[in-house]
């Protein structure tokens, strides 16, 4: 039974105790990607609907069933981003990418899809994504995949499988569509209603059908890679050779098409048993995207990692970041005059980089000491009228209860020393 204080299904609160894990995977991404020349970009969460529908594809599950789309007060159709690529490309196109230039960007943030919630499948989830935009070459695709693997190793996710395929070019697509249509026409009666519609609207989408009833037919369908022309085949072979040279293992999956229509050439997914039933932790590939209102289509390659699924893998393997450190100091005030002076002392200590808590409600000494204990601080600093008159602070170690007096003028230096000795 949900209560009014719970978020809506498929959307989770992320509490302070979990933040160190989030910060760890985010910071590792920043560090890894910057070693490959990527820079952070922060596109908006809300976009005009056609930014997504045109690029992801009108007949994909995302556009058909999963987008959170609504009309704003001006009657414009807006959508909460279901993925990062389309918005990033719009932002880069808005800034202008001169012909022949390359842009390398990464992004971190929430995405929204109205899917049926399950473990590892959420309605608000978070992606860490990268896009290398402007140029096309097999080595760019291979380097991008290698960077994804490098990142997973950095954050300690090891039991992974890299699935690899090529969708060929837009030209190959016509030929492949014909072959697939012929094949599925003969089996369509045993397939789900969605696939029966897809046979007419977009036969490629049948390959991505998750329905058990359709899987045997899909698994026996003609391999896409067998239909590629020699240029596309050569492109894909080069990607594979470079991955071989880099020592990156992969499994060819000739029916992998991915759930977004913008892909050309290389497509890949990385799965991990640690993520449970929703085992795809990374999805990506090369794309050619035509944005609304743009004359030129945009070429690029990229991937996105699902942060919730990464965290499931880490937690399943017993990996957890250190919790945030408690504050260093709790200042205990005996009387109103001391409290006023201690507010100034707290400000001084914070300027010197100490994390400082203090009672702000004028409670009794015992209650303040209890609170200092509960807050897990290392030292309590105690001052009343007597200490103020003598220019001293009593410094009490919270675990061994040792107490020393420190002149206020020497406090910052002495505390640094004491904390370093901890
Ligand atoms: P995607 O495969 O749709 O690709 O999503 C990438 C990753 O996001 C998935 O592998 C998964 O880990 C995570 N993910 C997707 N949906 C959910 C969900 N409902 N709950 C939790 N995690 C989820 C894209 O989004 C492409 N934009 C990737 C890309 C970038 N391709 C080229 N550049």
Short mmCIF file of C-alpha atoms and ligand atoms in Angstrom, two decimals:
data_model
loop_
_atom_site.label_atom_id
_atom_site.label_comp_id
_atom_site.label_asym_id
_atom_site.label_seq_id
_atom_site.Cartn_x
_atom_site.Cartn_y
_atom_site.Cartn_z
CA UNK A 1 0.00 0.00 0.00
CA UNK A 2 1.56 3.27 -1.04
CA UNK A 3 1.30 6.27 1.25
CA UNK A 4 1.13 9.95 0.40
CA UNK A 5 4.75 10.42 1.41
CA UNK A 6 6.07 7.84 -1.05
CA UNK A 7 7.12 8.91 -4.54
CA UNK A 8 5.04 7.61 -7.43
CA UNK A 9 5.74 3.97 -8.55
CA UNK A 10 8.96 3.51 -10.48
CA UNK A 11 10.48 6.67 -9.00
CA UNK A 12 12.77 6.55 -5.98
CA UNK A 13 14.14 8.94 -3.41
CA UNK A 14 17.91 8.83 -3.16
CA UNK A 15 18.89 9.35 0.47
CA UNK A 16 22.14 10.79 1.91
CA UNK A 17 23.35 7.30 2.96
CA UNK A 18 23.35 6.21 -0.72
CA UNK A 19 24.95 9.37 -2.12
CA UNK A 20 28.60 8.22 -1.66
CA UNK A 21 27.91 5.34 -4.11
CA UNK A 22 26.32 7.69 -6.64
CA UNK A 23 29.17 10.18 -6.26
CA UNK A 24 31.71 7.38 -6.70
CA UNK A 25 30.34 6.15 -10.06
CA UNK A 26 29.77 9.72 -11.26
CA UNK A 27 33.26 10.91 -10.34
CA UNK A 28 34.85 7.79 -11.84
CA UNK A 29 32.98 8.58 -15.08
CA UNK A 30 34.24 12.17 -15.05
CA UNK A 31 37.81 10.98 -14.55
CA UNK A 32 37.72 8.13 -17.09
CA UNK A 33 35.97 10.07 -19.85
CA UNK A 34 38.20 13.13 -19.45
CA UNK A 35 41.20 10.87 -20.16
CA UNK A 36 39.63 10.29 -23.60
CA UNK A 37 39.04 14.02 -24.18
CA UNK A 38 35.33 14.15 -23.27
CA UNK A 39 33.80 17.23 -21.62
CA UNK A 40 30.64 17.43 -19.53
CA UNK A 41 27.47 18.85 -21.06
CA UNK A 42 24.19 19.54 -19.23
CA UNK A 43 21.29 19.69 -21.67
CA UNK A 44 17.75 20.34 -20.40
CA UNK A 45 15.52 17.59 -19.02
CA UNK A 46 12.46 18.96 -20.85
CA UNK A 47 12.48 19.28 -24.64
CA UNK A 48 10.03 19.75 -27.48
CA UNK A 49 8.52 16.33 -28.21
CA UNK A 50 9.72 16.19 -31.84
CA UNK A 51 13.36 16.33 -30.67
CA UNK A 52 12.81 12.77 -29.41
CA UNK A 53 10.12 11.36 -31.68
CA UNK A 54 11.94 12.26 -34.91
CA UNK A 55 15.32 10.93 -33.85
CA UNK A 56 14.44 7.88 -31.73
CA UNK A 57 11.82 6.79 -34.31
CA UNK A 58 8.03 7.08 -34.31
CA UNK A 59 7.53 3.32 -34.19
CA UNK A 60 9.82 2.52 -31.26
CA UNK A 61 8.42 1.42 -27.88
CA UNK A 62 9.95 4.51 -26.30
CA UNK A 63 8.03 6.91 -28.55
CA UNK A 64 4.88 4.80 -28.87
CA UNK A 65 4.36 3.84 -25.25
CA UNK A 66 6.88 5.25 -22.83
CA UNK A 67 7.36 9.00 -23.14
CA UNK A 68 6.01 11.40 -20.55
CA UNK A 69 4.52 13.90 -22.95
CA UNK A 70 2.19 16.78 -22.14
CA UNK A 71 1.01 20.11 -23.52
CA UNK A 72 2.27 23.22 -21.72
CA UNK A 73 0.08 26.30 -21.21
CA UNK A 74 1.07 27.60 -24.64
CA UNK A 75 -0.19 24.37 -26.25
CA UNK A 76 3.34 23.14 -27.09
CA UNK A 77 3.94 19.40 -26.88
CA UNK A 78 6.82 18.81 -24.43
CA UNK A 79 8.47 15.59 -23.24
CA UNK A 80 10.59 14.65 -20.24
CA UNK A 81 13.73 13.23 -21.84
CA UNK A 82 13.55 9.42 -22.19
CA UNK A 83 17.25 9.28 -23.18
CA UNK A 84 20.18 11.64 -23.57
CA UNK A 85 21.39 11.42 -27.17
CA UNK A 86 18.68 13.45 -28.93
CA UNK A 87 18.89 16.40 -26.52
CA UNK A 88 22.69 16.42 -26.59
CA UNK A 89 22.69 16.49 -30.40
CA UNK A 90 20.14 19.30 -30.42
CA UNK A 91 22.30 21.28 -27.98
CA UNK A 92 25.48 20.69 -30.03
CA UNK A 93 23.69 21.57 -33.29
CA UNK A 94 22.40 24.74 -31.64
CA UNK A 95 25.95 25.74 -30.77
CA UNK A 96 27.06 24.78 -34.29
CA UNK A 97 29.42 21.97 -35.31
CA UNK A 98 31.54 23.13 -38.27
CA UNK A 99 31.82 20.45 -40.97
CA UNK A 100 34.71 18.09 -40.17
CA UNK A 101 34.89 19.07 -36.48
CA UNK A 102 34.45 16.59 -33.66
CA UNK A 103 32.74 17.10 -30.29
CA UNK A 104 33.24 14.72 -27.36
CA UNK A 105 30.76 15.16 -24.53
CA UNK A 106 29.37 13.22 -21.58
CA UNK A 107 26.30 13.76 -19.44
CA UNK A 108 24.93 12.51 -16.16
CA UNK A 109 21.32 12.81 -15.11
CA UNK A 110 17.75 11.55 -14.85
CA UNK A 111 15.75 10.09 -17.76
CA UNK A 112 12.05 9.22 -17.78
CA UNK A 113 10.27 6.25 -19.35
CA UNK A 114 6.77 5.05 -18.50
CA UNK A 115 7.76 1.38 -18.28
CA UNK A 116 6.30 -1.24 -15.96
CA UNK A 117 8.41 -0.84 -12.82
CA UNK A 118 10.56 -3.80 -11.73
CA UNK A 119 13.93 -4.33 -10.07
CA UNK A 120 16.36 -2.39 -12.27
CA UNK A 121 13.56 -0.96 -14.41
CA UNK A 122 12.39 2.44 -13.27
CA UNK A 123 10.32 5.31 -14.55
CA UNK A 124 12.85 7.88 -13.42
CA UNK A 125 16.28 6.38 -13.85
CA UNK A 126 19.71 7.86 -14.30
CA UNK A 127 22.12 7.54 -17.16
CA UNK A 128 25.77 8.36 -17.58
CA UNK A 129 26.16 8.83 -21.32
CA UNK A 130 28.82 9.82 -23.84
CA UNK A 131 28.57 11.08 -27.41
CA UNK A 132 31.43 11.50 -29.90
CA UNK A 133 29.89 13.59 -32.66
CA UNK A 134 30.94 14.77 -36.12
CA UNK A 135 33.16 12.04 -37.56
CA UNK A 136 32.76 8.46 -38.76
CA UNK A 137 35.50 5.81 -38.56
CA UNK A 138 35.67 2.24 -37.20
CA UNK A 139 38.42 3.24 -34.76
CA UNK A 140 36.16 5.90 -33.20
CA UNK A 141 33.49 3.25 -32.55
CA UNK A 142 36.06 0.82 -31.13
CA UNK A 143 37.66 3.47 -28.91
CA UNK A 144 34.20 4.42 -27.59
CA UNK A 145 33.44 0.79 -26.69
CA UNK A 146 36.88 0.42 -25.12
CA UNK A 147 36.22 3.50 -22.99
CA UNK A 148 32.97 1.94 -21.75
CA UNK A 149 34.82 -1.25 -20.77
CA UNK A 150 37.61 0.81 -19.16
CA UNK A 151 35.00 2.62 -17.07
CA UNK A 152 33.29 -0.60 -15.95
CA UNK A 153 36.66 -2.00 -14.87
CA UNK A 154 37.44 1.20 -12.98
CA UNK A 155 34.27 0.90 -10.91
CA UNK A 156 34.86 -2.80 -10.26
CA UNK A 157 32.22 -4.34 -12.54
CA UNK A 158 33.88 -7.38 -14.02
CA UNK A 159 31.44 -10.15 -15.01
CA UNK A 160 30.27 -8.49 -18.21
CA UNK A 161 29.45 -9.61 -21.75
CA UNK A 162 29.86 -7.25 -24.68
CA UNK A 163 27.33 -8.00 -27.45
CA UNK A 164 28.19 -6.56 -30.84
CA UNK A 165 26.44 -6.19 -34.19
CA UNK A 166 26.19 -3.92 -37.20
CA UNK A 167 23.00 -2.49 -38.66
CA UNK A 168 24.84 -1.28 -41.77
CA UNK A 169 24.08 2.01 -43.45
CA UNK A 170 20.75 3.61 -44.36
CA UNK A 171 21.28 2.07 -47.83
CA UNK A 172 21.70 -1.45 -46.37
CA UNK A 173 18.57 -0.90 -44.38
CA UNK A 174 16.29 -1.08 -47.42
CA UNK A 175 17.74 -4.42 -48.56
CA UNK A 176 17.66 -5.86 -45.03
CA UNK A 177 14.06 -4.68 -44.54
CA UNK A 178 13.03 -6.63 -47.66
CA UNK A 179 14.74 -9.82 -46.47
CA UNK A 180 13.25 -9.50 -42.97
CA UNK A 181 9.76 -8.75 -44.31
CA UNK A 182 9.83 -11.88 -46.50
CA UNK A 183 10.93 -14.01 -43.58
CA UNK A 184 8.49 -12.65 -40.97
CA UNK A 185 5.54 -12.68 -43.39
CA UNK A 186 5.73 -16.49 -43.32
CA UNK A 187 5.60 -16.62 -39.48
CA UNK A 188 3.51 -13.62 -38.55
CA UNK A 189 0.39 -15.59 -37.55
CA UNK A 190 2.24 -17.03 -34.54
CA UNK A 191 3.53 -13.63 -33.42
CA UNK A 192 2.19 -10.99 -31.01
CA UNK A 193 -0.15 -8.17 -32.07
CA UNK A 194 2.67 -5.61 -31.77
CA UNK A 195 4.84 -7.63 -34.18
CA UNK A 196 1.93 -7.96 -36.61
CA UNK A 197 1.72 -4.15 -36.64
CA UNK A 198 5.53 -3.81 -36.83
CA UNK A 199 5.61 -5.99 -39.96
CA UNK A 200 3.83 -3.13 -41.71
CA UNK A 201 5.23 -0.08 -39.88
CA UNK A 202 8.87 -1.04 -39.17
CA UNK A 203 9.97 -4.66 -39.53
CA UNK A 204 13.29 -4.01 -37.69
CA UNK A 205 11.43 -3.50 -34.45
CA UNK A 206 10.32 -7.18 -34.54
CA UNK A 207 13.94 -8.14 -33.82
CA UNK A 208 13.76 -6.24 -30.55
CA UNK A 209 10.49 -7.90 -29.40
CA UNK A 210 10.84 -9.23 -25.85
CA UNK A 211 7.68 -11.36 -26.06
CA UNK A 212 8.36 -15.10 -25.36
CA UNK A 213 5.86 -16.06 -28.06
CA UNK A 214 7.94 -14.24 -30.70
CA UNK A 215 11.49 -15.13 -29.57
CA UNK A 216 11.83 -18.51 -31.39
CA UNK A 217 10.82 -16.92 -34.71
CA UNK A 218 13.12 -13.95 -34.11
CA UNK A 219 16.03 -16.22 -33.12
CA UNK A 220 15.74 -18.08 -36.45
CA UNK A 221 15.49 -14.93 -38.59
CA UNK A 222 18.17 -14.07 -41.18
CA UNK A 223 21.31 -12.56 -39.62
CA UNK A 224 21.59 -8.84 -40.38
CA UNK A 225 25.34 -9.05 -40.84
CA UNK A 226 24.84 -11.56 -43.71
CA UNK A 227 22.91 -8.87 -45.61
CA UNK A 228 25.41 -6.00 -45.32
CA UNK A 229 27.07 -4.67 -48.48
CA UNK A 230 30.84 -5.00 -48.73
CA UNK A 231 31.58 -1.46 -47.44
CA UNK A 232 29.46 -1.95 -44.33
CA UNK A 233 30.90 -5.42 -43.81
CA UNK A 234 34.42 -3.94 -44.09
CA UNK A 235 33.54 -1.20 -41.58
CA UNK A 236 32.25 -3.77 -39.08
CA UNK A 237 35.24 -6.08 -39.60
CA UNK A 238 37.57 -3.16 -38.84
CA UNK A 239 35.72 -2.40 -35.60
CA UNK A 240 36.08 -6.06 -34.59
CA UNK A 241 39.78 -6.16 -35.52
CA UNK A 242 40.55 -3.06 -33.46
CA UNK A 243 38.69 -4.52 -30.47
CA UNK A 244 40.68 -7.77 -30.94
CA UNK A 245 43.92 -5.76 -30.97
CA UNK A 246 42.87 -3.97 -27.78
CA UNK A 247 42.20 -7.34 -26.14
CA UNK A 248 38.50 -6.60 -25.69
CA UNK A 249 36.35 -9.71 -25.84
CA UNK A 250 32.91 -9.59 -27.43
CA UNK A 251 30.16 -11.86 -28.62
CA UNK A 252 28.66 -11.29 -32.05
CA UNK A 253 24.87 -11.04 -31.86
CA UNK A 254 23.64 -10.82 -35.47
CA UNK A 255 20.10 -9.89 -34.41
CA UNK A 256 20.95 -7.11 -31.99
CA UNK A 257 19.25 -3.95 -33.30
CA UNK A 258 18.58 -1.98 -30.05
CA UNK A 259 15.38 -0.16 -29.21
CA UNK A 260 16.13 3.15 -30.92
CA UNK A 261 15.90 3.69 -34.66
CA UNK A 262 18.76 6.14 -35.13
CA UNK A 263 21.53 3.53 -35.21
CA UNK A 264 23.67 2.78 -38.27
CA UNK A 265 26.75 0.52 -38.44
CA UNK A 266 27.97 -0.57 -34.99
CA UNK A 267 25.51 -1.37 -32.20
CA UNK A 268 26.43 -2.86 -28.85
CA UNK A 269 25.14 -3.76 -25.45
CA UNK A 270 26.99 -4.73 -22.30
CA UNK A 271 25.19 -7.09 -19.98
CA UNK A 272 26.07 -8.19 -16.49
CA UNK A 273 24.63 -11.02 -14.44
CA UNK A 274 24.97 -8.74 -11.39
CA UNK A 275 22.08 -6.57 -12.63
CA UNK A 276 19.51 -9.39 -12.38
CA UNK A 277 16.68 -9.74 -14.90
CA UNK A 278 17.30 -6.28 -16.40
CA UNK A 279 20.84 -7.26 -17.28
CA UNK A 280 21.67 -4.59 -19.92
CA UNK A 281 23.87 -2.13 -18.10
CA UNK A 282 25.16 -0.30 -21.20
CA UNK A 283 23.61 0.32 -24.61
CA UNK A 284 25.07 2.24 -27.49
CA UNK A 285 26.18 2.47 -31.06
CA UNK A 286 26.82 4.67 -34.07
CA UNK A 287 23.99 6.86 -35.24
CA UNK A 288 22.86 9.21 -37.94
CA UNK A 289 20.26 11.61 -36.59
CA UNK A 290 18.11 14.07 -38.50
CA UNK A 291 16.92 16.73 -36.06
CA UNK A 292 13.78 18.77 -36.77
CA UNK A 293 14.65 22.04 -38.52
CA UNK A 294 18.25 21.00 -39.34
CA UNK A 295 19.42 20.60 -42.94
CA UNK A 296 22.36 18.36 -42.10
CA UNK A 297 22.01 15.04 -40.28
CA UNK A 298 24.46 14.41 -37.46
CA UNK A 299 26.83 11.44 -37.26
CA UNK A 300 28.17 10.17 -34.00
CA UNK A 301 28.76 7.25 -31.71
CA UNK A 302 28.04 6.87 -28.02
CA UNK A 303 26.58 4.86 -25.22
CA UNK A 304 24.67 5.25 -22.00
CA UNK A 305 25.01 3.34 -18.74
CA UNK A 306 22.10 2.85 -16.37
CA UNK A 307 23.33 4.07 -12.99
CA UNK A 308 20.75 2.12 -10.93
CA UNK A 309 21.86 -1.10 -12.66
CA UNK A 310 25.56 -0.29 -12.10
CA UNK A 311 24.84 0.22 -8.41
CA UNK A 312 22.97 -3.12 -8.27
CA UNK A 313 26.04 -4.86 -9.74
CA UNK A 314 28.35 -3.15 -7.25
CA UNK A 315 26.17 -3.91 -4.29
CA UNK A 316 25.74 -7.57 -5.40
CA UNK A 317 29.54 -7.88 -5.50
CA UNK A 318 29.75 -6.46 -1.97
CA UNK A 319 31.21 -3.15 -3.15
CA UNK A 320 30.20 -0.05 -1.26
CA UNK A 321 31.79 3.39 -0.95
CA UNK A 322 32.80 4.71 2.44
CA UNK A 323 29.95 6.65 4.06
CA UNK A 324 30.38 10.42 4.27
CA UNK A 325 32.53 11.40 7.23
CA UNK A 326 30.76 12.80 10.29
CA UNK A 327 31.41 16.42 11.26
CA UNK A 328 34.75 17.02 13.03
CA UNK A 329 33.46 19.19 15.83
CA UNK A 330 30.38 19.93 17.92
CA UNK A 331 30.47 23.18 19.90
CA UNK A 332 28.73 23.08 23.23
CA UNK A 333 27.70 26.42 24.77
CA UNK A 334 27.13 27.08 28.45
CA UNK A 335 24.86 30.13 28.54
CA UNK A 336 23.61 32.71 26.06
CA UNK A 337 26.78 34.81 25.97
CA UNK A 338 28.84 31.71 25.07
CA UNK A 339 26.32 30.71 22.42
CA UNK A 340 26.65 34.13 20.74
CA UNK A 341 30.45 33.91 20.77
CA UNK A 342 30.40 30.27 19.66
CA UNK A 343 28.41 31.17 16.55
CA UNK A 344 31.35 33.42 15.61
CA UNK A 345 33.84 30.67 16.54
CA UNK A 346 31.95 28.13 14.36
CA UNK A 347 32.14 30.52 11.39
CA UNK A 348 35.91 30.97 11.92
CA UNK A 349 36.51 27.21 12.14
CA UNK A 350 34.46 26.55 8.99
CA UNK A 351 36.62 29.14 7.18
CA UNK A 352 39.55 26.95 8.24
CA UNK A 353 37.90 23.91 6.59
CA UNK A 354 36.58 22.18 9.70
CA UNK A 355 33.07 20.76 9.59
CA UNK A 356 31.29 22.14 12.62
CA UNK A 357 27.91 21.56 14.25
CA UNK A 358 26.48 23.31 17.28
CA UNK A 359 23.27 23.60 19.27
CA UNK A 360 21.21 26.54 18.06
CA UNK A 361 18.23 26.11 20.37
CA UNK A 362 19.83 27.03 23.71
CA UNK A 363 19.40 23.53 25.18
CA UNK A 364 21.05 22.38 28.41
CA UNK A 365 24.66 21.10 28.50
CA UNK A 366 23.63 17.44 28.90
CA UNK A 367 21.33 17.55 25.86
CA UNK A 368 24.10 19.21 23.83
CA UNK A 369 26.63 16.53 24.81
CA UNK A 370 24.12 13.79 23.95
CA UNK A 371 23.64 15.37 20.56
CA UNK A 372 27.39 15.65 20.00
CA UNK A 373 27.59 11.93 20.68
CA UNK A 374 24.72 11.12 18.31
CA UNK A 375 26.36 13.19 15.55
CA UNK A 376 29.49 11.04 15.81
CA UNK A 377 31.86 14.02 15.91
CA UNK A 378 35.48 13.54 16.92
CA UNK A 379 35.71 16.47 19.36
CA UNK A 380 33.32 18.55 21.43
CA UNK A 381 34.48 22.12 22.09
CA UNK A 382 32.96 23.49 25.28
CA UNK A 383 32.76 27.15 26.27
CA UNK A 384 30.94 29.02 29.04
CA UNK A 385 31.55 32.43 30.72
CA UNK A 386 34.65 31.14 32.53
CA UNK A 387 36.36 29.91 29.34
CA UNK A 388 35.37 33.10 27.51
CA UNK A 389 36.98 35.25 30.22
CA UNK A 390 40.17 33.16 30.12
CA UNK A 391 40.30 33.05 26.30
CA UNK A 392 40.18 29.22 26.34
CA UNK A 393 38.20 26.40 24.84
CA UNK A 394 37.77 22.98 26.46
CA UNK A 395 38.33 20.29 23.85
CA UNK A 396 36.91 16.88 24.70
CA UNK A 397 37.70 13.75 22.70
CA UNK A 398 34.36 12.01 22.25
CA UNK A 399 35.58 8.41 22.39
CA UNK A 400 38.28 8.43 25.08
CA UNK A 401 36.71 11.39 26.98
CA UNK A 402 40.16 13.08 27.39
CA UNK A 403 39.86 16.82 27.93
CA UNK A 404 42.41 19.55 27.27
CA UNK A 405 42.26 23.34 27.37
CA UNK A 406 43.34 25.17 24.21
CA UNK A 407 43.83 28.95 23.90
CA UNK A 408 41.37 30.29 21.28
CA UNK A 409 44.20 31.89 19.29
CA UNK A 410 45.85 28.45 18.85
CA UNK A 411 42.63 26.51 18.30
CA UNK A 412 42.67 26.00 14.52
CA UNK A 413 46.30 24.83 14.42
CA UNK A 414 45.90 22.54 17.41
CA UNK A 415 42.68 20.98 16.09
CA UNK A 416 44.32 20.27 12.72
CA UNK A 417 47.08 18.44 14.54
CA UNK A 418 44.68 16.49 16.76
CA UNK A 419 42.47 15.44 13.82
CA UNK A 420 45.51 14.40 11.78
CA UNK A 421 46.57 12.14 14.67
CA UNK A 422 43.19 10.36 14.68
P1 LIG B 1 19.20 2.51 -23.93
O1 LIG B 1 19.68 1.14 -24.22
O2 LIG B 1 17.78 2.80 -24.15
O3 LIG B 1 20.09 3.49 -24.80
O4 LIG B 1 19.57 2.88 -22.43
C1 LIG B 1 20.90 2.76 -21.96
C2 LIG B 1 20.92 2.14 -20.57
O5 LIG B 1 20.03 2.86 -19.70
C3 LIG B 1 20.40 0.72 -20.53
O6 LIG B 1 21.41 -0.20 -20.90
C4 LIG B 1 20.02 0.58 -19.07
O7 LIG B 1 21.16 0.29 -18.30
C5 LIG B 1 19.51 1.96 -18.72
N1 LIG B 1 18.05 2.00 -18.73
C6 LIG B 1 17.22 2.13 -19.79
N2 LIG B 1 15.93 2.13 -19.42
C7 LIG B 1 15.93 1.98 -18.07
C8 LIG B 1 14.91 1.91 -17.07
N3 LIG B 1 13.62 2.02 -17.37
N4 LIG B 1 15.29 1.76 -15.78
C9 LIG B 1 16.60 1.68 -15.44
N5 LIG B 1 17.60 1.75 -16.33
C10 LIG B 1 17.28 1.90 -17.63
C11 LIG B 1 19.98 4.84 -24.80
O8 LIG B 1 19.32 5.47 -23.99
C12 LIG B 1 20.83 5.51 -25.85
N6 LIG B 1 20.59 6.97 -25.80
C13 LIG B 1 22.29 5.17 -25.66
C14 LIG B 1 23.19 5.83 -26.64
C15 LIG B 1 23.95 6.91 -26.43
N7 LIG B 1 23.36 5.43 -27.88
C16 LIG B 1 24.21 6.26 -28.48
N8 LIG B 1 24.56 7.19 -27.61
#
